Coordinates of C-alpha atoms (C1' of nucleotides) in Angstrom, one line a residue:
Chain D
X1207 CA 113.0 41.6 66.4
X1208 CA 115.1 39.1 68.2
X1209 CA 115.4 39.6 71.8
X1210 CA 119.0 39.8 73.2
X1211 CA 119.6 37.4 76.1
X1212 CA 119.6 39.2 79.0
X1213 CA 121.8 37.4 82.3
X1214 CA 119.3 39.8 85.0
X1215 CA 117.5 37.5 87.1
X1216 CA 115.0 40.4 87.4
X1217 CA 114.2 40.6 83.6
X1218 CA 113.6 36.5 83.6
X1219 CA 111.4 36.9 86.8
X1220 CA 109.6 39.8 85.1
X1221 CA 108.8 37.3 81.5
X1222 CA 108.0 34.4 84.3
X1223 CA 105.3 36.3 86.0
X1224 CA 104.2 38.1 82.9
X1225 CA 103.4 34.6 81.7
X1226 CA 101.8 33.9 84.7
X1227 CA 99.7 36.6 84.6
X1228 CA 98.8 36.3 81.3
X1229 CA 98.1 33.1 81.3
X1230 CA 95.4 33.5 83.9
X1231 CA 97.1 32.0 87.2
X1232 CA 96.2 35.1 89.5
X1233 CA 93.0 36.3 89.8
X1234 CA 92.1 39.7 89.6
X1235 CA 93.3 42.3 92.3
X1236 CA 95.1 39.2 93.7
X1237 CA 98.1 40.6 96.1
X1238 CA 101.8 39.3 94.8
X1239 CA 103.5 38.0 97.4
X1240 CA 107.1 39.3 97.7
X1241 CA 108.6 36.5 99.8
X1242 CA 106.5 34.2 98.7
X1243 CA 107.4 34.3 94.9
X1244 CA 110.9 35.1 96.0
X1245 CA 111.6 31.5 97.7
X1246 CA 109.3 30.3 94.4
X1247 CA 111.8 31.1 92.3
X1248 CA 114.9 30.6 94.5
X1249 CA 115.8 34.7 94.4
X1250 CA 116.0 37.2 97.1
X1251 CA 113.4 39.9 97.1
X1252 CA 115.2 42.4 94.8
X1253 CA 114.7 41.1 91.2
X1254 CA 111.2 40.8 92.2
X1255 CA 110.5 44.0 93.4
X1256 CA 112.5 45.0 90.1
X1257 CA 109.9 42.8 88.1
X1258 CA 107.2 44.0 89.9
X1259 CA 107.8 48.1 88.7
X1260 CA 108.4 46.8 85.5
X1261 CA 105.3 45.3 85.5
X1262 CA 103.9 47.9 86.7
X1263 CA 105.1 50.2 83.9
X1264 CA 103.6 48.4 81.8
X1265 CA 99.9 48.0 83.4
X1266 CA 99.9 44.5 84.6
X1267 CA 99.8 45.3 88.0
X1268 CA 99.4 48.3 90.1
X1269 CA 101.7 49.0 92.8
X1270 CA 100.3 50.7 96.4
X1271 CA 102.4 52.2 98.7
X1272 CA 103.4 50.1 101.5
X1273 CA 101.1 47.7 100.5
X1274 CA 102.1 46.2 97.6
X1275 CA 101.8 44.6 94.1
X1276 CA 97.8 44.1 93.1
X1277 CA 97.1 42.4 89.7
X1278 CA 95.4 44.4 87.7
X1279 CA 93.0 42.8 84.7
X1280 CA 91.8 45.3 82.5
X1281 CA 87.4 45.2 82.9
X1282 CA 85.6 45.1 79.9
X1283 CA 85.3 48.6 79.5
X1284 CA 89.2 49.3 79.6
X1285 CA 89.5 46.5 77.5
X1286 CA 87.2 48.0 74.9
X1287 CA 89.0 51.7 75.4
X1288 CA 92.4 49.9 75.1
X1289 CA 91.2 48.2 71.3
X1290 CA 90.2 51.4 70.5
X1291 CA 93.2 53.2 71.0
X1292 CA 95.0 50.3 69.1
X1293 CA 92.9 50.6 66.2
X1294 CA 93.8 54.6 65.9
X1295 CA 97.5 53.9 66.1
X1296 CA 97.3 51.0 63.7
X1297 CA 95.8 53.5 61.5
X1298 CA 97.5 56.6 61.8
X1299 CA 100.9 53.5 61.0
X1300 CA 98.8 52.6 58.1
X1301 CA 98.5 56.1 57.1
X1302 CA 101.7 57.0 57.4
X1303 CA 102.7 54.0 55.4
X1304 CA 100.8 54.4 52.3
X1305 CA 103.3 57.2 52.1
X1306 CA 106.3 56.1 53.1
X1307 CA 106.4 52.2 52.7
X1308 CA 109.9 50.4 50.6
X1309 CA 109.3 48.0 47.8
X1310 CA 111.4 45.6 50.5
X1311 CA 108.5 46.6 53.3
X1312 CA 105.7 45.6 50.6
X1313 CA 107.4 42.6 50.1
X1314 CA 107.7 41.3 53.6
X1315 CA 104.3 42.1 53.9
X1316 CA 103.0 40.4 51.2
X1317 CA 104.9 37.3 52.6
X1318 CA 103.5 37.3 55.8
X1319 CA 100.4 37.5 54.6
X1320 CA 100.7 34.2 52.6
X1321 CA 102.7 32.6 55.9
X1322 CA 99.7 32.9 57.6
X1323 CA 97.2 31.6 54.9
X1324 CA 99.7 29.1 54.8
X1325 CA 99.3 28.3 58.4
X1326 CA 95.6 28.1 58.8
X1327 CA 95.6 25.8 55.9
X1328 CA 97.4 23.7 58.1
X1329 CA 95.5 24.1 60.9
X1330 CA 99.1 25.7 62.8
X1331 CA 97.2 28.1 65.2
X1332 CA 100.6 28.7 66.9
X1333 CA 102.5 29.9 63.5
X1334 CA 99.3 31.9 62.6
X1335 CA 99.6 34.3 65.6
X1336 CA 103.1 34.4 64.8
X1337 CA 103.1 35.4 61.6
X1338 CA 100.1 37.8 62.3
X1339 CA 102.0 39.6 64.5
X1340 CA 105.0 40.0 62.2
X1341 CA 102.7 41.7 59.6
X1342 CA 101.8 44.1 62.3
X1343 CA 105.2 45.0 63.5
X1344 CA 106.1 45.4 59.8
X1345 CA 103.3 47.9 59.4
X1346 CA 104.2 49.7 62.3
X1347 CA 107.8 50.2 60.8
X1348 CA 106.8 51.3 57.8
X1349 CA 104.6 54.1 59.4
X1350 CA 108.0 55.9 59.2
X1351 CA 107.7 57.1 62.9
X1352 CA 109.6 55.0 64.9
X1353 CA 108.7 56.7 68.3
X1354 CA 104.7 55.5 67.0
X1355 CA 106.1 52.3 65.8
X1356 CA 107.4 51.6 69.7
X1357 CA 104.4 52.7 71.4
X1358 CA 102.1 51.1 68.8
X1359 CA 103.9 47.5 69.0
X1360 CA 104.0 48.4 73.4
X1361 CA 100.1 48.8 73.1
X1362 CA 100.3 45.5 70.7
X1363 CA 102.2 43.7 73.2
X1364 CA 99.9 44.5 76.2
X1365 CA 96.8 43.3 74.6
X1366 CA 98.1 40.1 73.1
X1367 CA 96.4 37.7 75.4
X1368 CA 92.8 39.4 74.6
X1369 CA 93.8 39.1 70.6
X1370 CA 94.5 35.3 71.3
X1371 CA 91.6 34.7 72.6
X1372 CA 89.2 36.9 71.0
X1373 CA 90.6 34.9 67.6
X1374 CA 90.7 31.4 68.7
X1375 CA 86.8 31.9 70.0
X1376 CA 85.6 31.7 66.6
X1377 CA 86.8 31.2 63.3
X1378 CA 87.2 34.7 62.8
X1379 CA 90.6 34.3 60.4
X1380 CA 89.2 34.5 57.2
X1381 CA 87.8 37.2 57.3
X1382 CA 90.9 38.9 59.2
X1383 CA 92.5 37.8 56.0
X1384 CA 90.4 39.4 53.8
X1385 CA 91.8 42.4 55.9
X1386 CA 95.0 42.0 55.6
X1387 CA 94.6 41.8 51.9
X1388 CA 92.9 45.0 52.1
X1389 CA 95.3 46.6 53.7
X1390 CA 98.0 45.6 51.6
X1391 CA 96.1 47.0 48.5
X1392 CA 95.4 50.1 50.1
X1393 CA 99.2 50.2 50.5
X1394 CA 100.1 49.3 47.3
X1395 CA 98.2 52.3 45.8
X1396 CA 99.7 54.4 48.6
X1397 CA 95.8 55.2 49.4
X1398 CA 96.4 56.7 52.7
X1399 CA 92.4 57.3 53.9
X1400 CA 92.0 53.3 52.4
X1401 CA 94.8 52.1 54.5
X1402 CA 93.9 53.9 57.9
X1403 CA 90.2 52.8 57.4
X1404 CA 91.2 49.5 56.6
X1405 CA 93.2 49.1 59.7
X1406 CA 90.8 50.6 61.5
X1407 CA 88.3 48.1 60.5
X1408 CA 90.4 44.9 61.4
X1409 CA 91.4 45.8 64.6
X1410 CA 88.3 48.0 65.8
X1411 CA 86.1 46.4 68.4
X1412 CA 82.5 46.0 66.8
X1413 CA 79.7 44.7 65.6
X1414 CA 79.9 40.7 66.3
X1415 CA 83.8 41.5 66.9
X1416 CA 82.4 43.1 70.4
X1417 CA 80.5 39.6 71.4
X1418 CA 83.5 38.1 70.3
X1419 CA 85.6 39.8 72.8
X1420 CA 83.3 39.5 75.4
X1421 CA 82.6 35.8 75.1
X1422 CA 86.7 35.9 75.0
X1423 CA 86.7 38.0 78.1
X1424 CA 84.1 35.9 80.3
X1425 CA 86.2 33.0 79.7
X1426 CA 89.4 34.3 81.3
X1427 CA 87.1 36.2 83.9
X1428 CA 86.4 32.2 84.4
X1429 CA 90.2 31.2 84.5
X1430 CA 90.6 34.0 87.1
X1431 CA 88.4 32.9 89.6
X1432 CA 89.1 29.5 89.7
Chain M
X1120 CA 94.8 66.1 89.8
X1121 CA 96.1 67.1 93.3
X1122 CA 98.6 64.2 93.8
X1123 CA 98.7 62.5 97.1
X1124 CA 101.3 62.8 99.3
X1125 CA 103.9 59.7 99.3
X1126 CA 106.5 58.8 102.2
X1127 CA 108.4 56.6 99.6
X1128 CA 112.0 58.2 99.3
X1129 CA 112.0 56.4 95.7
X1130 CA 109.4 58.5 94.5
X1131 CA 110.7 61.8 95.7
X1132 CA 114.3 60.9 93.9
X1133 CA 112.9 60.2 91.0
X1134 CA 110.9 63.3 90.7
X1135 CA 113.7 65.4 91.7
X1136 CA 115.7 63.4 89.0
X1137 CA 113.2 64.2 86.6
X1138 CA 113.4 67.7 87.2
X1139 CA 117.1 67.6 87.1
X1140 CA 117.0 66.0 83.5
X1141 CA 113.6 68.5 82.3
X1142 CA 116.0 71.3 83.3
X1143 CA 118.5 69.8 81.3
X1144 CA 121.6 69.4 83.9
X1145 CA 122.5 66.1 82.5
X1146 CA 123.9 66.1 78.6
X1147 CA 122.6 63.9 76.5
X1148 CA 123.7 60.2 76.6
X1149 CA 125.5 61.3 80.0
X1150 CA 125.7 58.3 82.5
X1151 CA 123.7 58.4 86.2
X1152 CA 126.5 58.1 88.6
X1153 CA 124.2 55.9 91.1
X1154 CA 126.7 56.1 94.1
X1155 CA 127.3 59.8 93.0
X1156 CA 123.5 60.6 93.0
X1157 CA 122.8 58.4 96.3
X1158 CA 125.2 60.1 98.2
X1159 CA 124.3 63.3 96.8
X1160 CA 120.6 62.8 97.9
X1161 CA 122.1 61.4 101.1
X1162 CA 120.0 57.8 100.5
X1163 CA 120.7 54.5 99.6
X1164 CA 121.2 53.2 96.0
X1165 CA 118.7 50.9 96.3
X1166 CA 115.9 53.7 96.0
X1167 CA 117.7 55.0 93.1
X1168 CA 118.1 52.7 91.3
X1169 CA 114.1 52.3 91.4
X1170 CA 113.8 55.7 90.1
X1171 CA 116.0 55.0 87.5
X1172 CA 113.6 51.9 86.6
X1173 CA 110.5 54.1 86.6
X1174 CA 112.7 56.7 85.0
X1175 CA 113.4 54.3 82.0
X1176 CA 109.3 53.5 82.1
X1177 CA 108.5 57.2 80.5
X1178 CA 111.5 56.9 78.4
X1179 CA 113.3 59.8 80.2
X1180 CA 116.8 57.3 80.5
X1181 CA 117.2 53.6 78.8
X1182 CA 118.7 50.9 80.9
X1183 CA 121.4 49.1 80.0
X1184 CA 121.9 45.7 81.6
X1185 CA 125.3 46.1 83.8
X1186 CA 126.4 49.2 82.4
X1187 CA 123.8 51.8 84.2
X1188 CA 121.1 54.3 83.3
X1189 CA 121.8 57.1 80.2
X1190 CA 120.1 60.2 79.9
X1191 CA 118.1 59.8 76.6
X1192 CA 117.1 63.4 75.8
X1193 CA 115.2 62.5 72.0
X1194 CA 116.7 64.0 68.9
X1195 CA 115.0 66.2 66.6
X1196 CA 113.2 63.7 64.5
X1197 CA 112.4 61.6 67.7
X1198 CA 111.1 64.8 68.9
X1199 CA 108.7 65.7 66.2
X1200 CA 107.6 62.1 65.6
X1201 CA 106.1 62.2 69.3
X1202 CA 104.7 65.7 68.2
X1203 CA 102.9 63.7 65.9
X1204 CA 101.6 60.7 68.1
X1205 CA 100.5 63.5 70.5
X1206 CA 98.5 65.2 68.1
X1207 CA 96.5 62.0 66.4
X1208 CA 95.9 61.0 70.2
X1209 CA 94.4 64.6 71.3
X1210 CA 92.6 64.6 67.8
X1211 CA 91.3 61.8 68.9
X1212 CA 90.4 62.8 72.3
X1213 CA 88.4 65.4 70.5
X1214 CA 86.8 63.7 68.0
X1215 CA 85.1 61.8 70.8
X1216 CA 84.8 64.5 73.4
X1217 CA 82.5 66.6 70.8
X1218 CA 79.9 63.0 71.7
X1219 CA 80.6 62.7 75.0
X1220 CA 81.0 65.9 76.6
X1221 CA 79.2 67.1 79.5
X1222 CA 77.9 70.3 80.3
X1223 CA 79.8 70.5 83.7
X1224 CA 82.7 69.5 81.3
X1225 CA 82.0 72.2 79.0
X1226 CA 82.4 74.7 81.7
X1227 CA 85.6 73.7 83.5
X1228 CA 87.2 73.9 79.5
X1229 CA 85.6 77.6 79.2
X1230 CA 86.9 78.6 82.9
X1231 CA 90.3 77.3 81.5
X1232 CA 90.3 79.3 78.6
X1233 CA 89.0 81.9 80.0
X1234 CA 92.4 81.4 82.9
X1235 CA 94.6 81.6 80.2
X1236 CA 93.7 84.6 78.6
X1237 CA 93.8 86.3 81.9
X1238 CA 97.1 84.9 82.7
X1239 CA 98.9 86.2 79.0
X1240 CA 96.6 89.7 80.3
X1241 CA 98.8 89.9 83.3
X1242 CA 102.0 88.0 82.0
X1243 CA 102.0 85.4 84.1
X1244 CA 103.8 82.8 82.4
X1245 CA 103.7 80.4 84.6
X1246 CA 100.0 80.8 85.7
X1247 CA 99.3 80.0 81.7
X1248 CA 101.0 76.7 81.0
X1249 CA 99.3 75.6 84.5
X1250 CA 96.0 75.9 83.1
X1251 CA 97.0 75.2 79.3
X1252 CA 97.8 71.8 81.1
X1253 CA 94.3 71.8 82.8
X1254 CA 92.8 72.3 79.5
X1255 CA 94.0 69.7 78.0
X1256 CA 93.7 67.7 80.7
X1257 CA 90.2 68.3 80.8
X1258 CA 90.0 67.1 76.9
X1259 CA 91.2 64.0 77.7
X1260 CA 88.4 63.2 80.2
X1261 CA 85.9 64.3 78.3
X1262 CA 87.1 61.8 75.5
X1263 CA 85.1 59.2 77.9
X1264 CA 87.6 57.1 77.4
X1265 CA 89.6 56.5 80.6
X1266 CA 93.1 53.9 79.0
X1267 CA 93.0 56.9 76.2
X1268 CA 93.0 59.8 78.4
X1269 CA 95.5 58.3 80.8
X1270 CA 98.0 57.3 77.1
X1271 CA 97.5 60.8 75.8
X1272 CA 98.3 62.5 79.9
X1273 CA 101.2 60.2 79.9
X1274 CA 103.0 61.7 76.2
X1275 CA 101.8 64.8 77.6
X1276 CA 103.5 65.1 80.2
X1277 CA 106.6 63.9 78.5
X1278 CA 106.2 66.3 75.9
X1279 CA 105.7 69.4 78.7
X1280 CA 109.9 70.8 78.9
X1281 CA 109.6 70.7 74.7
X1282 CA 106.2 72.6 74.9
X1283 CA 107.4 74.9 77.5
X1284 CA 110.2 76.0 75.3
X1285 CA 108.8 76.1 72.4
X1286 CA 105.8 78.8 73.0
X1287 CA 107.9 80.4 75.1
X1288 CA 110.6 81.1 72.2
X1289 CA 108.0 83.3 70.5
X1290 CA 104.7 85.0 71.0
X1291 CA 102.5 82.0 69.7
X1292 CA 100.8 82.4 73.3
X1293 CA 97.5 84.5 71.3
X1294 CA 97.7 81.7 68.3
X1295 CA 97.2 79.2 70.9
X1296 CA 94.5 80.8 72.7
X1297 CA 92.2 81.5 69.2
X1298 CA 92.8 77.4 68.5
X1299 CA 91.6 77.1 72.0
X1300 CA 88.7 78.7 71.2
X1301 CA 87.9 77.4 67.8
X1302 CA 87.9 73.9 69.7
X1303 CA 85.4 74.6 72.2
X1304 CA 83.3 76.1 69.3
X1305 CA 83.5 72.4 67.9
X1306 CA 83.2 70.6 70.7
X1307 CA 80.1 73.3 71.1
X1308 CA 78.6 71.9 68.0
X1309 CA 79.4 68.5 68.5
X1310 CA 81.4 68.8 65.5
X1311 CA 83.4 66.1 65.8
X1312 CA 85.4 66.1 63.0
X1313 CA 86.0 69.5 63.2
X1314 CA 86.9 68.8 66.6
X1315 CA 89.8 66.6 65.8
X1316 CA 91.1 69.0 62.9
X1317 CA 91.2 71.6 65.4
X1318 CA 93.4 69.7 67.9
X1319 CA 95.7 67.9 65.5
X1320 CA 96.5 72.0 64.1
X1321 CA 96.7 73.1 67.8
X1322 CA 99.7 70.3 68.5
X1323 CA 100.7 69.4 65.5
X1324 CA 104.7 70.9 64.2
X1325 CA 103.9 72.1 60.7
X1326 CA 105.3 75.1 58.8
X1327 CA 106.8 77.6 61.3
X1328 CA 105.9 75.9 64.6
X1329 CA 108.3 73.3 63.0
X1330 CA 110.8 76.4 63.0
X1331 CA 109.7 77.4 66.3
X1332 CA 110.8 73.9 67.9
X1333 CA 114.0 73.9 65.9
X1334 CA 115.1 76.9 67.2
X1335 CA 113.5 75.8 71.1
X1336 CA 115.5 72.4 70.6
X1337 CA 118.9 74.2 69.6
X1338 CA 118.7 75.9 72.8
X1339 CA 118.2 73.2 74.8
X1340 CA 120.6 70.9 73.1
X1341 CA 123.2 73.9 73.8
X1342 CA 121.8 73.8 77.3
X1343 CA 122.8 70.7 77.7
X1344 CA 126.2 70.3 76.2
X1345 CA 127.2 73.4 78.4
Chain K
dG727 C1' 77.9 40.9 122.4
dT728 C1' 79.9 45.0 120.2
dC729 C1' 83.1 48.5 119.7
dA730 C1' 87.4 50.8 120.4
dA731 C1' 92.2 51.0 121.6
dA732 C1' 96.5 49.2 122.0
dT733 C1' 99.8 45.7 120.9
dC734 C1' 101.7 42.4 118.0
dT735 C1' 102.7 40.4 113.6
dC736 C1' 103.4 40.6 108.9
dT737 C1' 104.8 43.1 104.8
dT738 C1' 107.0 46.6 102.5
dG739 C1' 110.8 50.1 102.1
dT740 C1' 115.6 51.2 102.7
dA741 C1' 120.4 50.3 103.8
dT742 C1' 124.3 47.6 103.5
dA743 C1' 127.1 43.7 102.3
dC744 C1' 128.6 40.6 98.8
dA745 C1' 129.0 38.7 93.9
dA746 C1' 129.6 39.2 89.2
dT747 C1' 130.5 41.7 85.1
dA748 C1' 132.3 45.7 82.5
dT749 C1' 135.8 49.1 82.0
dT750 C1' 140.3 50.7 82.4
dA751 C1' 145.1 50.3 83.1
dT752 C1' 149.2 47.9 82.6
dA753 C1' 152.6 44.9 80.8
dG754 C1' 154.5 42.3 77.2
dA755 C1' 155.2 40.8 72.4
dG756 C1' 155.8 42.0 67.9
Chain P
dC158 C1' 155.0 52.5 68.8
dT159 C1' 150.9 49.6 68.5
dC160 C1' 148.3 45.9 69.5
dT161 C1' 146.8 42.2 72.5
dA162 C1' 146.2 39.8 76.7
dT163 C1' 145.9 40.0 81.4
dA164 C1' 145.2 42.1 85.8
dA165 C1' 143.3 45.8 88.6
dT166 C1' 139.5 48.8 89.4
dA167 C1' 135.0 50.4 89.3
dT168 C1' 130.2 49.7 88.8
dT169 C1' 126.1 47.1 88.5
dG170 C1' 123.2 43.1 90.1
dT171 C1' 121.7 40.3 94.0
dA172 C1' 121.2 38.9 98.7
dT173 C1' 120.6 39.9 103.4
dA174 C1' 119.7 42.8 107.4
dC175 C1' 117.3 46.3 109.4
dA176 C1' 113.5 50.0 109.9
dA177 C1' 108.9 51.4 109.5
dG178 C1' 104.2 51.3 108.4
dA179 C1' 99.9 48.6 107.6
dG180 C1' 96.8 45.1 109.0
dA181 C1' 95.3 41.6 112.4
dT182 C1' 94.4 40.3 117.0
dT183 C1' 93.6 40.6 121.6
dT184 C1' 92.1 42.9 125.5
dG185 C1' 89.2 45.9 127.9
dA186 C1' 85.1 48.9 128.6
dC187 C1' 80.3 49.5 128.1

DNA sequence: GTCAAATCTCTTGTATACAATATTATAGAG
DNA sequence: CTCTATAATATTGTATACAAGAGATTTGAC
């Protein structure tokens, strides 16, 4: 889980916009400007362009040739798609798990799990989403398929600014803790069908979870324009 | 599906690269020699070392910082666990597709099927995985369901050498063709459980398939050692 | 005033030069 | 002879220079 410290100047550019983007400081479709960003960050154009593919690769931006680097913002709809497809990974790990999960797995779980009731009882929003995503990853690794572990925790990764939001907009926690109890039971009695629905559940997009997001959404559709 | 056209050098080395590693001249864990290939291709490095990057994006090589790009042909296990990704995602594609089909849709997967029957009629080998790849193509789409039919395209596509070896190591070509059929019939029905069984058995390794790619991989892995 | 064509500028794509790190070879000590 | 430290070499990472295409602007015709 710990990142190795990389020396590239492209792989810190690449985090440094990342943030940017994620954070809402380019609006959508918005053109990155090589030479620009370049004398920004006091590099030559070479990291960046590096950066940029990577970014690329990974959907932040689209790259047009011989025109450039566009920031792409997923719409509503390919926001919607992209939850769903998380929600069928997350339970084909939780499947997987109820088979295959280590009495050392369980037991990470089950302390993540209390770190983050232990967080919103503090009121330590921050720690929360940490924690949160730990008991994800540790699902994932427990599906037993590493290859769906990476492209689960990828998929994870790429919709973490939507998560954020779409949790802080309400106090939607308990109830997402309920979940993760649920899940953890379904686990424990290595109920596969239990475990897959119940994942499905918590990260599915629907009912008042779907206003949720788009409340979420409009508000960064906000950020971007400004 | 026709692809345009692109003038950027980087885009043709790294296809050409690609099929270099699909056809397995590089062994496994082999370094990319980036003066060696640049010279070879009679271009810069600087375009090769962006194929390399988007090279490392599909998970054909891994980067490592200062010491290159290495060929990362998966292992068996790696193999089979994407097997099994691929077939929860097309499983999925069909559960939804047997909703969200079209008519027109319906008939582009028939005229598929119908193209890869002819094309085992006449033994054109070739001819057959071209439109075996439409038809699943076509699945995808039909999912409704654009980041999902892009994901499952993408893992297709990585997949392809495997597949290609793997029916072509035995006769499984009429096997494939009655699966084929028995997922139209569900999609026909709007079946869309039945749907997704049907794909998850068409791509899925179990019992002698599971031999099938064994044997498929052995030769490859010779292949590449050689 | 509007439209089209040509030119000019700006931006990306590629090549090359330079810097920094990893690997290998070599020399020396034990 | 083996192991370690140091130097030499090779390879990657970054910067800069150059080439080429896309977009903007100006000029001209109608």
């Amino acid at each position: 889980m710990m990142r190795v410290m990389s020396t590239r100047i492209a792989d810190t550019i690449r985090e440094r916009i990342e943030q940017m983007i994620v954070t809402g400081e380019f609006s959508d479709g918005e053109r990155l400007d090589e030479v620009k960003l370049a004398e920004q960050f006091g590099v030559s154009r070479t990291p960046l362009r590096e950066a940029f593919q990577s970014l690329a690769a990974s959907g932040l931006v689209t790259l047009e040739a011989r025109r450039g680097a566009f920031i792409r913002h997923p719409d509503f709809v390919e926001l919607v798609e992209m939850f769903e497809v998380m929600a069928e990974l997350e339970a084909m790990c939780g499947f997987r798990a109820a088979r295959h999960v280590t009495a050392a797995q369980m037991h990470a779980i089950a302390r993540t799990i209390e770190a983050c009731e232990a967080a919103i009882a503090k009121g330590d929003f921050d720690e929360y989403y940490r924690e949160n995503e730990t008991f994800h990853h540790l699902l994932y690794e427990a599906s037993g398929n590493r290859f769906l572990a990476s492209e689960a925790a990828r998929l994870h990764r790429r919709l973490k600014p939507y998560r954020r939001l779409q949790l802080r907009a309400n106090g939607r926690m308990p109830q997402s803790m309920r979940e993760h109890r649920a899940i953890y039971s379904a686990l424990e009695r290595n109920d596969s069908k239990a475990a897959a629905a119940a994942l499905r559940t918590h990260v599915a997009i629907q009912g008042e979870r779907f206003n949720d997001l788009m409340a979420s959404y409009r508000q960064m559709a906000s950020l971007k324009t400004g």
